[in-house]
Amino acid sequence: MDFEAVIKYSKLHAKPPGLSLQYGTAGFRTKAENLDHTMFRMGLLAVLRSKQTKSTIGVMVTASHNPEEDNGVKLIDPLGEMLAAAWEEHATRLANAEEEELQRVLTDICRKEAVDLLGNAFVILTCQQLIGINMCVLFVSCFNIYFYTPVFASRPSSKKLSQSVTDGVSVLGGQYHDYGLVTTPQLHYMVCCRNTHGNYGIATVEGYYEKLSNAFVELTKQAMSQRDGHMSLRVDCANGIGALKLKELGRYLPGCLMVHIDNDGTKGKLNHLCGADFVKVHQKPPVGLEMKPGERCCSFDGDADRIVYYYTDAAGHFHLLDGDKIATLISTFLKELLVKAGQTLTFAVVQTAYANGSSTCYLEETMKVPVHCAKTGVKHLHHKAQEFDIGVYFEANGHGTTVGDAISDMLLIEAILALKNLTVPQWDGMYTDLPNRQLKVKVADRRIIDTTDAERRAVTPPGLQKKIDDIVNKFQLARAFVRPSGTEDVVRVYAEADTQENADNLAHEVSLAVYHLAGGVGEPPKAVAS
Ligand code: G16
């Protein structure tokens, strides 16, 4: 390794002294202005991982659901999976090494991981900076497309930060290919295709669209031939890359699925008052989407790895079908197929602590499907799901399947609805969610909270869990937990109870407990406005 060159280039991407970051739930995320050194160093790390695994490694510059001023980076392992846990630790050490420690930390990683420095390295990367060129707002089939030509930026910091990654790759002699504008799941797909030499699919966006659309058409052709008219869906794309990619996918789908794209980035800001996270957390429709009663709608998040569905009924009430409802739909469908085929394969659903209690109850008691609880982060759910012949996993926030892919999940949901001839209200009626509320609390240092039991109980700070238990005991059908976010500088609070008012009050009381016992900053949390 040419340490002289590494150290010289590192000075051009100098680490702010004392700054400490952590490879969190899905990589590093913080204000973009603090990420230059981390990007450079993740370029270095990607080269080392590539040499060690003798495979292509992916680097994604994105902060997904976070606001526009944030950015982030994560590494993608050879099979398109999230980075191995041991390498997450290396990533954190490398990002936090002061300039004079860099050589030692790099040497240490190479020694521990037996990296053959003479080996080749190949890295593929992408960011989600500019989107919205020739945006299509509606596709029915390849013969019916409306175009207009806005140009806008989603995360203005991304281009420069991607350059820092490639500087890191180049200084260690790695080669790279920039895929340009793709969704996060598309980059995961490319990495997998490259390392499986085409067996999984062709490593191009066209290959991705072909693979997904062929599967969709094959799966639905019989059901579609019996339908009177096409299926239609409104998609809120969170003003993110998903809008551009859905439009591209439209060219590969026949006229059986009509998709209307909203929040395509021409008017609003990325993830602002829209997108899957907003809809799930606020339990209301995004701004920028006019829903007719009964109309089937869904929201992606900014990098199109999450999806939630929703509709309003004739009385104007909003109904959310989140990741739990999606997991239930998919697992019910698969279970029925297994029963029909007389198969005895092992089958389970993996959820997190955020899963609505009603969903777990329905799966276990009505569907007789085993349910497992994993820590937040698709990487945790994924590994649990791999223990079964068939594992279905979704986080309540709409993040599921291989690494989370809103487009492929959307097609799967549409296919199942077509095959089962189900409307969204019928799907929604499988079970009724317990009223719930999610809140965020600002604390001085969220690492003060440590959890156990798949994040369902707080071990530190002392007294917090006891206080939460006491509060929960005052409510009916109640459950609550707190955990430090791995993507934002907040503590997350989740509560569910028999009524919305009780869920809101429970969440508020637990937030106050966090504020008082875990070093809250600013004003104490206010009661939830109904
Ligand atoms: C990422 C992870 C998800 C996780 C979410 C929130 O999503 O990939 O698995 O649920 O962050 O994590 P936390 O509660 O720790 O902030 P995304 O869509 O932002 O990449």
Coordinates of N, CA, C and O and ligand atoms in Angstrom, one line a residue, residues 24-27 29 62-66 74 82 155 184 271 276-277 301-306 352 354 375-381 395-400 403-404 438 446 455 483-490 492, ligand 1:
G24 N -24.0 3.2 11.2 CA -25.2 2.9 11.9 C -26.1 1.9 11.2 O -25.6 0.9 10.6
T25 N -27.4 2.1 11.3 CA -28.4 1.1 10.8 C -28.1 0.9 9.3 O -28.2 -0.3 8.9
A26 N -27.8 1.9 8.6 CA -27.6 1.7 7.1 C -26.4 2.6 6.7 O -26.6 3.4 5.8
G27 N -25.3 2.5 7.4 CA -24.1 3.2 7.0 C -24.0 4.5 7.8 O -24.6 4.7 8.8
R29 N -24.5 8.4 8.4 CA -25.4 9.5 8.0 C -25.2 10.7 9.0 O -25.3 10.5 10.2
T62 N -25.9 8.1 -0.3 CA -27.3 8.5 -0.1 C -27.6 8.7 1.4 O -27.0 8.1 2.2
A63 N -28.7 9.4 1.7 CA -29.2 9.4 3.1 C -30.7 9.1 3.1 O -31.4 9.5 4.0
S64 N -31.1 8.4 2.0 CA -32.4 7.7 2.0 C -33.5 8.6 2.5 O -33.9 9.6 1.9
H65 N -34.1 8.3 3.7 CA -35.3 9.1 4.2 C -34.9 10.4 4.8 O -35.8 11.2 5.1
N66 N -33.6 10.6 5.1 CA -33.2 11.8 5.8 C -33.5 13.1 5.0 O -33.6 13.1 3.8
K74 N -23.0 4.0 2.4 CA -22.9 2.6 2.8 C -22.2 1.8 1.8 O -22.2 2.1 0.6
M82 N -26.1 -6.1 2.7 CA -25.4 -5.0 3.5 C -24.1 -5.5 4.0 O -23.8 -6.7 4.1
R155 N -30.1 15.8 -3.7 CA -29.2 16.1 -2.6 C -28.0 16.8 -3.3 O -27.1 16.1 -3.8
T184 N -31.1 3.0 -4.7 CA -30.3 2.2 -3.8 C -30.4 0.7 -4.2 O -29.4 0.0 -4.4
N271 N -38.2 14.2 0.3 CA -38.7 13.7 1.6 C -39.4 14.7 2.4 O -39.8 14.4 3.6
A276 N -42.4 7.7 2.1 CA -42.9 6.6 3.0 C -42.7 6.9 4.5 O -43.6 6.6 5.3
D277 N -41.6 7.5 4.8 CA -41.4 7.8 6.2 C -42.4 8.8 6.8 O -43.0 8.6 7.9
D301 N -39.7 6.0 -0.4 CA -38.9 7.0 0.2 C -37.9 7.6 -0.8 O -37.9 7.2 -2.0
G302 N -37.0 8.4 -0.3 CA -36.2 9.2 -1.3 C -35.3 8.4 -2.2 O -35.0 8.8 -3.3
D303 N -34.8 7.2 -1.7 CA -34.0 6.4 -2.6 C -34.7 5.1 -3.0 O -34.0 4.2 -3.5
A304 N -36.0 5.1 -2.8 CA -36.8 4.0 -3.3 C -36.5 2.6 -2.7 O -36.5 1.6 -3.5
D305 N -36.2 2.6 -1.4 CA -36.0 1.2 -0.8 C -37.2 0.9 0.1 O -37.2 -0.2 0.7
R306 N -38.1 1.9 0.3 CA -39.2 1.6 1.2 C -40.5 1.9 0.4 O -40.6 2.7 -0.4
T352 N -39.7 -6.4 13.3 CA -38.9 -5.7 14.4 C -39.9 -5.3 15.5 O -41.1 -5.6 15.4
Y354 N -41.1 -2.6 16.1 CA -42.1 -1.7 15.6 C -43.3 -2.4 15.0 O -44.3 -1.7 14.7
K375 N -33.5 -7.0 15.5 CA -33.2 -5.6 15.7 C -33.5 -4.8 14.4 O -33.5 -5.3 13.3
T376 N -33.8 -3.5 14.6 CA -34.0 -2.6 13.4 C -32.9 -2.6 12.5 O -31.7 -2.7 12.8
G377 N -33.2 -2.6 11.2 CA -32.2 -2.6 10.1 C -32.4 -3.9 9.3 O -32.4 -5.0 9.9
V378 N -32.6 -3.7 8.0 CA -32.9 -4.9 7.2 C -31.8 -5.9 7.3 O -32.1 -7.1 7.1
K379 N -30.6 -5.4 7.5 CA -29.5 -6.4 7.6 C -29.8 -7.5 8.7 O -29.4 -8.6 8.6
H380 N -30.4 -7.0 9.8 CA -30.7 -8.0 10.9 C -31.8 -8.9 10.5 O -31.8 -10.1 10.8
L381 N -32.9 -8.4 9.9 CA -34.0 -9.2 9.5 C -33.6 -10.2 8.4 O -34.0 -11.4 8.4
E395 N -39.9 -4.4 7.7 CA -40.0 -3.5 8.8 C -41.4 -2.8 8.7 O -41.8 -2.6 7.5
A396 N -41.9 -2.3 9.8 CA -43.2 -1.6 9.7 C -43.1 -0.4 8.8 O -44.1 0.0 8.1
N397 N -41.9 0.2 8.7 CA -41.7 1.4 7.9 C -41.7 1.1 6.4 O -41.5 2.0 5.6
G398 N -41.9 -0.1 6.0 CA -42.0 -0.5 4.6 C -40.7 -0.9 3.9 O -40.6 -1.0 2.7
H399 N -39.8 -1.3 4.7 CA -38.5 -1.7 4.2 C -38.4 -3.2 4.3 O -38.5 -3.8 5.4
G400 N -38.4 -3.9 3.1 CA -38.4 -5.3 3.2 C -37.8 -6.0 2.0 O -37.2 -5.4 1.2
V403 N -33.1 -6.3 0.3 CA -32.5 -5.1 1.0 C -33.5 -4.0 1.1 O -33.2 -2.9 1.5
G404 N -34.7 -4.3 0.7 CA -35.7 -3.2 0.5 C -35.6 -2.7 -0.9 O -34.6 -2.3 -1.4
Q438 N -45.4 7.1 16.9 CA -44.0 7.2 16.9 C -43.5 8.6 17.2 O -44.1 9.5 16.5
R446 N -27.2 10.2 22.2 CA -28.2 9.1 22.2 C -27.6 7.7 22.6 O -28.3 6.7 22.8
E455 N -34.3 -4.9 21.0 CA -34.5 -3.4 21.2 C -35.8 -3.2 21.9 O -36.3 -2.0 22.0
R483 N -35.4 3.5 21.6 CA -34.1 3.0 21.0 C -33.5 4.2 20.3 O -34.1 5.1 19.8
P484 N -32.1 4.2 20.4 CA -31.4 5.3 19.7 C -31.5 5.0 18.2 O -31.2 3.9 17.7
S485 N -31.8 6.0 17.4 CA -31.8 5.8 15.9 C -30.4 5.6 15.4 O -29.5 6.1 16.0
G486 N -30.3 4.8 14.4 CA -29.0 4.6 13.8 C -28.8 5.4 12.5 O -27.9 5.2 11.7
T487 N -29.8 6.3 12.2 CA -29.7 7.1 11.0 C -29.9 8.6 11.3 O -29.6 9.4 10.4
E488 N -30.5 8.9 12.5 CA -30.7 10.3 12.8 C -30.2 10.5 14.2 O -30.2 9.6 15.0
D489 N -29.9 11.8 14.6 CA -29.4 12.1 15.9 C -30.6 12.3 16.9 O -30.8 13.3 17.5
V490 N -31.4 11.2 17.1 CA -32.6 11.3 18.0 C -32.8 9.9 18.6 O -32.2 8.9 18.2
R492 N -35.8 7.3 19.3 CA -37.1 7.0 18.8 C -37.9 6.4 19.9 O -37.5 5.5 20.7
Ligands
G16_1 C1 -32.6 2.7 7.2 C2 -32.5 1.2 7.3 C3 -33.8 0.6 7.8 C4 -34.2 1.3 9.1 C5 -34.3 2.8 9.0 C6 -34.5 3.5 10.2 O1 -33.6 2.9 6.2 O2 -32.1 0.6 6.1 O3 -33.6 -0.8 8.0 O4 -35.5 0.8 9.5 O5 -33.0 3.2 8.4 O6 -33.4 3.2 11.1 P1 -33.2 4.0 12.5 O7 -34.5 3.8 13.2 O8 -32.1 3.3 13.2 O9 -33.0 5.4 12.2 P2 -33.4 4.0 5.1 O10 -34.7 3.9 4.3 O11 -33.3 5.3 5.7 O12 -32.2 3.5 4.4

